[in-house]
Short mmCIF file of N, CA and C in Angstrom, two decimals:
data_model
loop_
_atom_site.label_atom_id
_atom_site.label_comp_id
_atom_site.label_asym_id
_atom_site.label_seq_id
_atom_site.Cartn_x
_atom_site.Cartn_y
_atom_site.Cartn_z
N MET K 25 155.65 -27.11 110.35
CA MET K 25 154.91 -25.99 109.80
C MET K 25 153.47 -26.42 109.51
N ILE K 26 152.53 -25.58 109.85
CA ILE K 26 151.12 -25.87 109.62
C ILE K 26 150.76 -25.54 108.18
N GLN K 27 150.17 -26.52 107.51
CA GLN K 27 149.69 -26.33 106.15
C GLN K 27 148.17 -26.16 106.19
N ILE K 28 147.69 -25.10 105.60
CA ILE K 28 146.25 -24.87 105.50
C ILE K 28 145.90 -24.92 104.02
N LYS K 29 145.03 -25.85 103.67
CA LYS K 29 144.65 -26.05 102.28
C LYS K 29 143.83 -24.85 101.79
N THR K 30 144.15 -24.41 100.59
CA THR K 30 143.37 -23.38 99.92
C THR K 30 142.56 -24.04 98.81
N VAL K 31 141.29 -23.68 98.73
CA VAL K 31 140.41 -24.23 97.72
C VAL K 31 139.77 -23.09 96.93
N GLU K 32 139.30 -23.40 95.75
CA GLU K 32 138.64 -22.42 94.88
C GLU K 32 137.15 -22.73 94.84
N ALA K 33 136.32 -21.73 95.11
CA ALA K 33 134.87 -21.91 95.03
C ALA K 33 134.49 -22.06 93.56
N VAL K 34 133.71 -23.10 93.25
CA VAL K 34 133.31 -23.34 91.86
C VAL K 34 131.80 -23.33 91.67
N ARG K 35 131.03 -23.60 92.76
CA ARG K 35 129.58 -23.59 92.62
C ARG K 35 128.92 -23.26 93.95
N PHE K 36 127.96 -22.35 93.89
CA PHE K 36 127.16 -21.97 95.06
C PHE K 36 126.02 -22.97 95.22
N SER K 37 125.76 -23.40 96.46
CA SER K 37 124.66 -24.32 96.72
C SER K 37 123.55 -23.71 97.55
N ASN K 38 123.92 -23.01 98.65
CA ASN K 38 122.90 -22.61 99.60
C ASN K 38 123.43 -21.55 100.56
N VAL K 39 122.51 -20.75 101.11
CA VAL K 39 122.82 -19.85 102.21
C VAL K 39 122.19 -20.45 103.46
N PHE K 40 122.98 -20.59 104.52
CA PHE K 40 122.42 -21.00 105.80
C PHE K 40 121.86 -19.74 106.46
N GLU K 41 120.56 -19.60 106.47
CA GLU K 41 119.92 -18.37 106.94
C GLU K 41 119.98 -18.20 108.45
N SER K 42 120.04 -19.29 109.19
CA SER K 42 120.07 -19.15 110.64
C SER K 42 121.47 -18.74 111.09
N GLY K 43 121.52 -18.07 112.20
CA GLY K 43 122.81 -17.66 112.74
C GLY K 43 123.21 -16.26 112.30
N ARG K 44 124.19 -15.74 112.97
CA ARG K 44 124.61 -14.35 112.72
C ARG K 44 125.66 -14.22 111.63
N THR K 45 126.22 -15.36 111.14
CA THR K 45 127.31 -15.27 110.17
C THR K 45 126.89 -15.58 108.75
N LYS K 46 125.70 -16.11 108.53
CA LYS K 46 125.15 -16.44 107.21
C LYS K 46 126.17 -17.16 106.31
N PRO K 47 126.67 -18.32 106.78
CA PRO K 47 127.62 -19.05 105.94
C PRO K 47 126.96 -19.59 104.67
N LEU K 48 127.79 -19.86 103.68
CA LEU K 48 127.34 -20.41 102.40
C LEU K 48 127.83 -21.84 102.27
N LEU K 49 127.03 -22.67 101.64
CA LEU K 49 127.45 -24.01 101.27
C LEU K 49 127.94 -23.94 99.84
N LEU K 50 129.19 -24.32 99.62
CA LEU K 50 129.83 -24.20 98.31
C LEU K 50 130.47 -25.52 97.89
N ASP K 51 130.50 -25.74 96.59
CA ASP K 51 131.33 -26.79 96.02
C ASP K 51 132.66 -26.14 95.68
N CYS K 52 133.75 -26.75 96.11
CA CYS K 52 135.08 -26.19 95.91
C CYS K 52 136.00 -27.24 95.34
N GLU K 53 137.12 -26.77 94.78
CA GLU K 53 138.17 -27.65 94.27
C GLU K 53 139.52 -27.19 94.79
N SER K 54 140.34 -28.17 95.14
CA SER K 54 141.71 -27.86 95.55
C SER K 54 142.62 -27.88 94.33
N ALA K 55 143.84 -27.42 94.50
CA ALA K 55 144.79 -27.35 93.38
C ALA K 55 145.07 -28.73 92.78
N ASP K 56 144.94 -29.79 93.60
CA ASP K 56 145.19 -31.14 93.09
C ASP K 56 143.94 -31.78 92.47
N GLY K 57 142.87 -30.98 92.31
CA GLY K 57 141.66 -31.46 91.64
C GLY K 57 140.64 -32.11 92.55
N GLN K 58 140.90 -32.15 93.85
CA GLN K 58 139.95 -32.75 94.79
C GLN K 58 138.72 -31.85 94.92
N SER K 59 137.54 -32.44 94.85
CA SER K 59 136.29 -31.72 95.05
C SER K 59 135.82 -31.92 96.48
N LEU K 60 135.32 -30.84 97.10
CA LEU K 60 134.79 -30.96 98.44
C LEU K 60 133.69 -29.94 98.67
N GLU K 61 132.76 -30.30 99.54
CA GLU K 61 131.70 -29.40 99.94
C GLU K 61 132.19 -28.64 101.15
N VAL K 62 132.00 -27.33 101.14
CA VAL K 62 132.56 -26.47 102.17
C VAL K 62 131.49 -25.52 102.69
N VAL K 63 131.45 -25.34 104.01
CA VAL K 63 130.66 -24.29 104.63
C VAL K 63 131.62 -23.12 104.80
N ALA K 64 131.30 -21.99 104.14
CA ALA K 64 132.23 -20.85 104.12
C ALA K 64 131.62 -19.63 104.80
N LYS K 65 132.46 -18.96 105.59
CA LYS K 65 132.07 -17.71 106.24
C LYS K 65 132.90 -16.58 105.63
N PHE K 66 132.25 -15.45 105.41
CA PHE K 66 132.87 -14.34 104.70
C PHE K 66 132.98 -13.12 105.61
N ALA K 67 134.15 -12.48 105.60
CA ALA K 67 134.36 -11.26 106.38
C ALA K 67 133.46 -10.16 105.86
N GLY K 68 132.93 -9.37 106.78
CA GLY K 68 132.07 -8.26 106.40
C GLY K 68 130.60 -8.64 106.34
N VAL K 69 130.27 -9.87 106.69
CA VAL K 69 128.89 -10.34 106.66
C VAL K 69 128.42 -10.54 108.10
N GLY K 70 127.33 -9.88 108.45
CA GLY K 70 126.84 -10.00 109.83
C GLY K 70 127.93 -9.60 110.80
N GLU K 71 128.21 -10.49 111.72
CA GLU K 71 129.23 -10.21 112.73
C GLU K 71 130.59 -10.80 112.37
N CYS K 72 130.75 -11.30 111.15
CA CYS K 72 132.03 -11.87 110.73
C CYS K 72 133.01 -10.75 110.38
N THR K 73 134.17 -10.82 110.97
CA THR K 73 135.25 -9.90 110.65
C THR K 73 136.48 -10.72 110.27
N THR K 74 137.48 -10.07 109.77
CA THR K 74 138.73 -10.76 109.48
C THR K 74 139.28 -11.40 110.75
N ASN K 75 139.19 -10.67 111.87
CA ASN K 75 139.69 -11.22 113.14
C ASN K 75 138.90 -12.45 113.56
N SER K 76 137.57 -12.42 113.42
CA SER K 76 136.78 -13.57 113.84
C SER K 76 137.05 -14.78 112.95
N LEU K 77 137.32 -14.56 111.66
CA LEU K 77 137.65 -15.67 110.78
C LEU K 77 139.03 -16.24 111.11
N CYS K 78 139.96 -15.37 111.52
CA CYS K 78 141.27 -15.86 111.97
C CYS K 78 141.11 -16.68 113.25
N ALA K 79 140.27 -16.21 114.18
CA ALA K 79 140.01 -16.98 115.41
C ALA K 79 139.42 -18.34 115.07
N GLU K 80 138.51 -18.36 114.11
CA GLU K 80 137.89 -19.62 113.67
C GLU K 80 138.96 -20.58 113.14
N MET K 81 139.86 -20.08 112.32
CA MET K 81 140.92 -20.92 111.74
C MET K 81 141.87 -21.44 112.82
N ILE K 82 142.31 -20.55 113.70
CA ILE K 82 143.24 -20.95 114.76
C ILE K 82 142.60 -22.00 115.66
N ALA K 83 141.35 -21.78 116.06
CA ALA K 83 140.66 -22.73 116.94
C ALA K 83 140.47 -24.08 116.25
N ALA K 84 140.11 -24.05 114.97
CA ALA K 84 139.91 -25.30 114.23
C ALA K 84 141.22 -26.08 114.12
N ARG K 85 142.31 -25.38 113.80
CA ARG K 85 143.62 -26.06 113.69
C ARG K 85 144.06 -26.59 115.05
N LEU K 86 143.90 -25.79 116.09
CA LEU K 86 144.28 -26.23 117.44
C LEU K 86 143.43 -27.44 117.85
N GLY K 87 142.13 -27.37 117.60
CA GLY K 87 141.26 -28.50 117.92
C GLY K 87 141.69 -29.76 117.20
N ALA K 88 142.00 -29.64 115.92
CA ALA K 88 142.45 -30.80 115.15
C ALA K 88 143.76 -31.34 115.70
N ASP K 89 144.69 -30.45 116.03
CA ASP K 89 145.98 -30.87 116.58
C ASP K 89 145.82 -31.57 117.93
N LEU K 90 144.78 -31.21 118.67
CA LEU K 90 144.50 -31.83 119.96
C LEU K 90 143.65 -33.09 119.83
N GLY K 91 143.30 -33.44 118.60
CA GLY K 91 142.52 -34.65 118.36
C GLY K 91 141.02 -34.50 118.52
N LEU K 92 140.55 -33.28 118.53
CA LEU K 92 139.10 -33.05 118.64
C LEU K 92 138.43 -33.25 117.28
N PRO K 93 137.16 -33.62 117.31
CA PRO K 93 136.42 -33.85 116.07
C PRO K 93 135.93 -32.55 115.44
N VAL K 94 136.80 -31.88 114.71
CA VAL K 94 136.44 -30.63 114.04
C VAL K 94 136.47 -30.87 112.53
N PRO K 95 135.59 -30.20 111.79
CA PRO K 95 135.67 -30.29 110.33
C PRO K 95 137.01 -29.73 109.86
N THR K 96 137.51 -30.23 108.75
CA THR K 96 138.78 -29.76 108.22
C THR K 96 138.67 -28.31 107.77
N PRO K 97 139.52 -27.42 108.32
CA PRO K 97 139.46 -26.01 107.92
C PRO K 97 140.20 -25.78 106.59
N VAL K 98 139.67 -24.87 105.79
CA VAL K 98 140.30 -24.48 104.52
C VAL K 98 140.13 -22.98 104.32
N LEU K 99 140.98 -22.43 103.47
CA LEU K 99 140.80 -21.06 103.00
C LEU K 99 140.10 -21.13 101.65
N VAL K 100 139.09 -20.30 101.47
CA VAL K 100 138.29 -20.33 100.24
C VAL K 100 138.57 -19.08 99.42
N GLU K 101 139.06 -19.29 98.21
CA GLU K 101 139.29 -18.21 97.25
C GLU K 101 138.18 -18.24 96.21
N TRP K 102 137.97 -17.15 95.51
CA TRP K 102 136.99 -17.10 94.43
C TRP K 102 137.33 -15.94 93.51
N GLY K 103 136.78 -16.02 92.32
CA GLY K 103 136.98 -14.97 91.33
C GLY K 103 135.66 -14.34 90.94
N ASN K 104 135.76 -13.36 90.07
CA ASN K 104 134.56 -12.65 89.61
C ASN K 104 133.59 -13.57 88.89
N GLN K 105 134.12 -14.53 88.14
CA GLN K 105 133.25 -15.44 87.40
C GLN K 105 132.38 -16.25 88.36
N PHE K 106 132.97 -16.72 89.46
CA PHE K 106 132.18 -17.45 90.45
C PHE K 106 131.14 -16.51 91.07
N ARG K 107 131.57 -15.34 91.51
CA ARG K 107 130.64 -14.38 92.13
C ARG K 107 129.47 -14.09 91.20
N ASP K 108 129.76 -13.85 89.94
CA ASP K 108 128.71 -13.49 88.98
C ASP K 108 127.78 -14.66 88.64
N SER K 109 128.22 -15.88 88.92
CA SER K 109 127.39 -17.06 88.63
C SER K 109 126.32 -17.30 89.68
N ILE K 110 126.41 -16.62 90.81
CA ILE K 110 125.46 -16.84 91.91
C ILE K 110 124.18 -16.08 91.62
N THR K 111 123.09 -16.81 91.42
CA THR K 111 121.80 -16.18 91.11
C THR K 111 121.00 -15.88 92.37
N ASP K 112 121.32 -16.54 93.48
CA ASP K 112 120.65 -16.25 94.75
C ASP K 112 121.09 -14.86 95.21
N ARG K 113 120.12 -13.98 95.45
CA ARG K 113 120.44 -12.58 95.77
C ARG K 113 121.29 -12.46 97.04
N THR K 114 120.89 -13.15 98.11
CA THR K 114 121.63 -13.07 99.36
C THR K 114 123.04 -13.63 99.20
N GLY K 115 123.15 -14.79 98.56
CA GLY K 115 124.47 -15.39 98.33
C GLY K 115 125.37 -14.48 97.53
N HIS K 116 124.81 -13.88 96.48
CA HIS K 116 125.59 -12.97 95.64
C HIS K 116 126.08 -11.77 96.45
N GLN K 117 125.20 -11.18 97.26
CA GLN K 117 125.58 -10.01 98.07
C GLN K 117 126.67 -10.36 99.07
N ILE K 118 126.58 -11.55 99.67
CA ILE K 118 127.59 -11.97 100.65
C ILE K 118 128.96 -12.05 99.99
N VAL K 119 129.04 -12.71 98.85
CA VAL K 119 130.32 -12.87 98.16
C VAL K 119 130.81 -11.51 97.63
N GLU K 120 129.91 -10.73 97.09
CA GLU K 120 130.28 -9.43 96.52
C GLU K 120 130.82 -8.47 97.58
N SER K 121 130.31 -8.56 98.80
CA SER K 121 130.72 -7.60 99.83
C SER K 121 131.98 -8.03 100.59
N SER K 122 132.53 -9.16 100.25
CA SER K 122 133.70 -9.67 100.96
C SER K 122 134.90 -9.75 100.03
N THR K 123 136.07 -9.82 100.63
CA THR K 123 137.29 -10.03 99.85
C THR K 123 137.91 -11.37 100.26
N PRO K 124 138.51 -12.07 99.32
CA PRO K 124 139.11 -13.36 99.64
C PRO K 124 140.28 -13.22 100.61
N PRO K 125 140.59 -14.26 101.36
CA PRO K 125 139.89 -15.53 101.41
C PRO K 125 138.79 -15.54 102.45
N ALA K 126 137.89 -16.49 102.33
CA ALA K 126 136.89 -16.77 103.35
C ALA K 126 137.38 -17.95 104.17
N PHE K 127 136.84 -18.12 105.37
CA PHE K 127 137.13 -19.31 106.16
C PHE K 127 136.13 -20.38 105.77
N GLY K 128 136.62 -21.57 105.55
CA GLY K 128 135.73 -22.68 105.24
C GLY K 128 136.05 -23.90 106.05
N SER K 129 135.06 -24.75 106.18
CA SER K 129 135.27 -26.05 106.80
C SER K 129 134.48 -27.08 106.03
N THR K 130 135.02 -28.28 105.98
CA THR K 130 134.36 -29.33 105.22
C THR K 130 132.97 -29.59 105.79
N PHE K 131 132.03 -29.83 104.88
CA PHE K 131 130.64 -30.04 105.26
C PHE K 131 130.42 -31.50 105.62
N PHE K 132 129.74 -31.72 106.74
CA PHE K 132 129.43 -33.07 107.18
C PHE K 132 127.94 -33.30 107.11
N SER K 133 127.57 -34.43 106.57
CA SER K 133 126.18 -34.86 106.60
C SER K 133 126.19 -36.32 107.01
N GLY K 134 125.29 -37.10 106.55
CA GLY K 134 125.33 -38.52 106.82
C GLY K 134 124.93 -38.91 108.22
N GLY K 135 123.82 -38.38 108.69
CA GLY K 135 123.28 -38.85 109.95
C GLY K 135 123.67 -38.06 111.18
N PHE K 136 124.52 -37.05 111.05
CA PHE K 136 124.81 -36.22 112.21
C PHE K 136 123.60 -35.36 112.51
N GLY K 137 123.29 -35.23 113.78
CA GLY K 137 122.19 -34.37 114.20
C GLY K 137 122.65 -33.42 115.27
N GLN K 138 121.93 -32.34 115.44
CA GLN K 138 122.26 -31.32 116.44
C GLN K 138 122.09 -31.90 117.85
N TRP K 139 123.10 -31.69 118.68
CA TRP K 139 122.99 -32.07 120.09
C TRP K 139 121.94 -31.16 120.72
N ASN K 140 121.11 -31.71 121.57
CA ASN K 140 120.16 -30.87 122.30
C ASN K 140 120.05 -31.37 123.72
N THR K 141 119.33 -30.64 124.55
CA THR K 141 119.26 -30.97 125.97
C THR K 141 118.56 -32.29 126.23
N GLY K 142 117.85 -32.83 125.25
CA GLY K 142 117.21 -34.13 125.41
C GLY K 142 118.17 -35.30 125.28
N HIS K 143 119.34 -35.07 124.70
CA HIS K 143 120.32 -36.15 124.57
C HIS K 143 120.94 -36.46 125.93
N LYS K 144 121.12 -37.72 126.18
CA LYS K 144 121.79 -38.17 127.40
C LYS K 144 123.07 -38.89 127.00
N PHE K 145 124.09 -38.77 127.83
CA PHE K 145 125.32 -39.51 127.57
C PHE K 145 125.02 -40.99 127.74
N GLU K 146 125.35 -41.76 126.72
CA GLU K 146 125.03 -43.18 126.72
C GLU K 146 126.17 -44.05 127.20
N ASN K 147 127.39 -43.49 127.21
CA ASN K 147 128.53 -44.30 127.63
C ASN K 147 129.68 -43.40 128.05
N THR K 148 130.72 -44.03 128.54
CA THR K 148 131.89 -43.30 129.03
C THR K 148 132.58 -42.50 127.93
N ALA K 149 132.63 -43.06 126.71
CA ALA K 149 133.31 -42.36 125.60
C ALA K 149 132.62 -41.03 125.30
N GLN K 150 131.29 -41.01 125.27
CA GLN K 150 130.57 -39.75 125.03
C GLN K 150 130.83 -38.76 126.15
N CYS K 151 130.81 -39.22 127.37
CA CYS K 151 131.04 -38.33 128.51
C CYS K 151 132.45 -37.76 128.47
N GLN K 152 133.44 -38.59 128.15
CA GLN K 152 134.82 -38.11 128.07
C GLN K 152 134.99 -37.09 126.94
N MET K 153 134.37 -37.33 125.79
CA MET K 153 134.49 -36.37 124.69
C MET K 153 133.81 -35.06 125.06
N ALA K 154 132.65 -35.12 125.70
CA ALA K 154 131.96 -33.89 126.12
C ALA K 154 132.84 -33.08 127.08
N LEU K 155 133.50 -33.76 128.01
CA LEU K 155 134.41 -33.07 128.93
C LEU K 155 135.60 -32.47 128.20
N THR K 156 136.14 -33.19 127.24
CA THR K 156 137.26 -32.68 126.45
C THR K 156 136.85 -31.41 125.69
N ILE K 157 135.67 -31.43 125.09
CA ILE K 157 135.15 -30.26 124.37
C ILE K 157 134.95 -29.10 125.34
N PHE K 158 134.43 -29.38 126.52
CA PHE K 158 134.23 -28.35 127.54
C PHE K 158 135.56 -27.68 127.90
N PHE K 159 136.59 -28.48 128.13
CA PHE K 159 137.89 -27.92 128.49
C PHE K 159 138.54 -27.18 127.32
N PHE K 160 138.34 -27.67 126.12
CA PHE K 160 138.84 -26.97 124.93
C PHE K 160 138.19 -25.59 124.83
N ASP K 161 136.88 -25.52 125.02
CA ASP K 161 136.18 -24.23 124.97
C ASP K 161 136.71 -23.28 126.05
N ALA K 162 137.02 -23.81 127.23
CA ALA K 162 137.59 -22.97 128.28
C ALA K 162 138.97 -22.47 127.88
N LEU K 163 139.78 -23.34 127.25
CA LEU K 163 141.12 -22.97 126.82
C LEU K 163 141.09 -21.83 125.80
N ILE K 164 140.18 -21.89 124.84
CA ILE K 164 140.15 -20.90 123.76
C ILE K 164 139.18 -19.74 124.05
N GLY K 165 138.53 -19.78 125.20
CA GLY K 165 137.61 -18.71 125.56
C GLY K 165 136.39 -18.67 124.66
N ASN K 166 135.80 -19.83 124.40
CA ASN K 166 134.65 -19.90 123.49
C ASN K 166 133.35 -19.66 124.26
N PRO K 167 132.71 -18.51 124.06
CA PRO K 167 131.44 -18.24 124.73
C PRO K 167 130.23 -18.74 123.94
N ASP K 168 130.48 -19.38 122.81
CA ASP K 168 129.42 -19.64 121.84
C ASP K 168 128.96 -21.10 121.81
N ARG K 169 129.12 -21.81 122.92
CA ARG K 169 128.59 -23.16 122.99
C ARG K 169 127.89 -23.30 124.34
N GLY K 170 126.61 -23.62 124.32
CA GLY K 170 125.86 -23.75 125.56
C GLY K 170 124.56 -24.50 125.33
N ILE K 171 123.71 -24.45 126.30
CA ILE K 171 122.44 -25.19 126.24
C ILE K 171 121.59 -24.75 125.06
N ASN K 172 121.45 -23.45 124.87
CA ASN K 172 120.59 -22.94 123.80
C ASN K 172 121.23 -22.97 122.42
N LYS K 173 122.55 -23.06 122.39
CA LYS K 173 123.27 -23.07 121.11
C LYS K 173 124.50 -23.96 121.27
N PRO K 174 124.31 -25.28 121.09
CA PRO K 174 125.42 -26.19 121.38
C PRO K 174 126.54 -26.18 120.35
N ASN K 175 126.28 -25.79 119.09
CA ASN K 175 127.32 -25.87 118.04
C ASN K 175 128.03 -27.20 118.12
N LEU K 176 127.24 -28.24 118.19
CA LEU K 176 127.75 -29.59 118.37
C LEU K 176 126.81 -30.56 117.68
N PHE K 177 127.37 -31.36 116.79
CA PHE K 177 126.60 -32.43 116.15
C PHE K 177 127.02 -33.75 116.75
N ILE K 178 126.12 -34.71 116.71
CA ILE K 178 126.41 -36.03 117.27
C ILE K 178 125.81 -37.10 116.37
N LYS K 179 126.52 -38.21 116.30
CA LYS K 179 126.06 -39.40 115.57
C LYS K 179 126.63 -40.59 116.32
N GLY K 180 125.80 -41.28 117.10
CA GLY K 180 126.29 -42.36 117.93
C GLY K 180 127.30 -41.84 118.92
N ASP K 181 128.52 -42.39 118.88
CA ASP K 181 129.59 -41.94 119.77
C ASP K 181 130.43 -40.82 119.15
N LYS K 182 130.11 -40.42 117.93
CA LYS K 182 130.90 -39.41 117.23
C LYS K 182 130.32 -38.02 117.45
N PHE K 183 131.21 -37.09 117.78
CA PHE K 183 130.85 -35.70 117.94
C PHE K 183 131.49 -34.89 116.81
N LEU K 184 130.96 -33.72 116.56
CA LEU K 184 131.54 -32.79 115.60
C LEU K 184 131.35 -31.39 116.16
N VAL K 185 132.45 -30.69 116.45
CA VAL K 185 132.37 -29.35 117.03
C VAL K 185 132.74 -28.31 115.98
N PHE K 186 132.09 -27.17 116.04
CA PHE K 186 132.30 -26.13 115.04
C PHE K 186 131.88 -24.79 115.61
N ASP K 187 132.14 -23.75 114.85
CA ASP K 187 131.69 -22.39 115.17
C ASP K 187 132.52 -21.79 116.30
N HIS K 188 133.71 -21.32 115.96
CA HIS K 188 134.64 -20.79 116.96
C HIS K 188 135.03 -19.33 116.71
N GLU K 189 134.22 -18.60 115.93
CA GLU K 189 134.66 -17.24 115.56
C GLU K 189 134.66 -16.25 116.71
N LEU K 190 134.04 -16.58 117.84
CA LEU K 190 134.02 -15.66 118.98
C LEU K 190 135.13 -15.94 119.99
N CYS K 191 136.01 -16.87 119.68
CA CYS K 191 137.09 -17.26 120.59
C CYS K 191 138.17 -16.19 120.68
N PHE K 192 138.95 -16.30 121.71
CA PHE K 192 140.15 -15.48 121.92
C PHE K 192 139.86 -13.99 122.12
N LYS K 193 138.63 -13.61 122.37
CA LYS K 193 138.29 -12.19 122.51
C LYS K 193 138.82 -11.58 123.81
N ASP K 194 138.92 -12.38 124.87
CA ASP K 194 139.34 -11.85 126.16
C ASP K 194 140.81 -12.13 126.47
N PHE K 195 141.59 -12.42 125.44
CA PHE K 195 143.00 -12.74 125.65
C PHE K 195 143.85 -11.52 125.46
#
């Protein structure tokens, strides 16, 4: 049985203004007291729907099960007290206009940078991972990764793939 961790939003940090989904960076806590930084997407914001968030969760879990480098997916819950604590107008409106849960994924920093067309494959491991990601995108029908929008971070030989809410549309 697949277990999907549920976390509680405890502090708002930032709105990612770029992109059509306007995700939020949140500090969250799990039931066992673990703190984690989460990038959360909310249904009803921009092009995010309940279906697109479900596609995001399914693709993230499938990617993880296949050994792909995806951030850990979580479900994000929140209450009125959290919503009312957000002083950023855009962040407050996003949370206020949505109903729980939101889709979240653990936030990665620490030297990862956006893949761009200037990057060259430096070794066989990078080339193999890029091919694996390509085939994964074909499997899930992901139209949202390409030259202009790679949705791919890289750090040395490590990749990180994300942003799968447009998957499974043609199935």
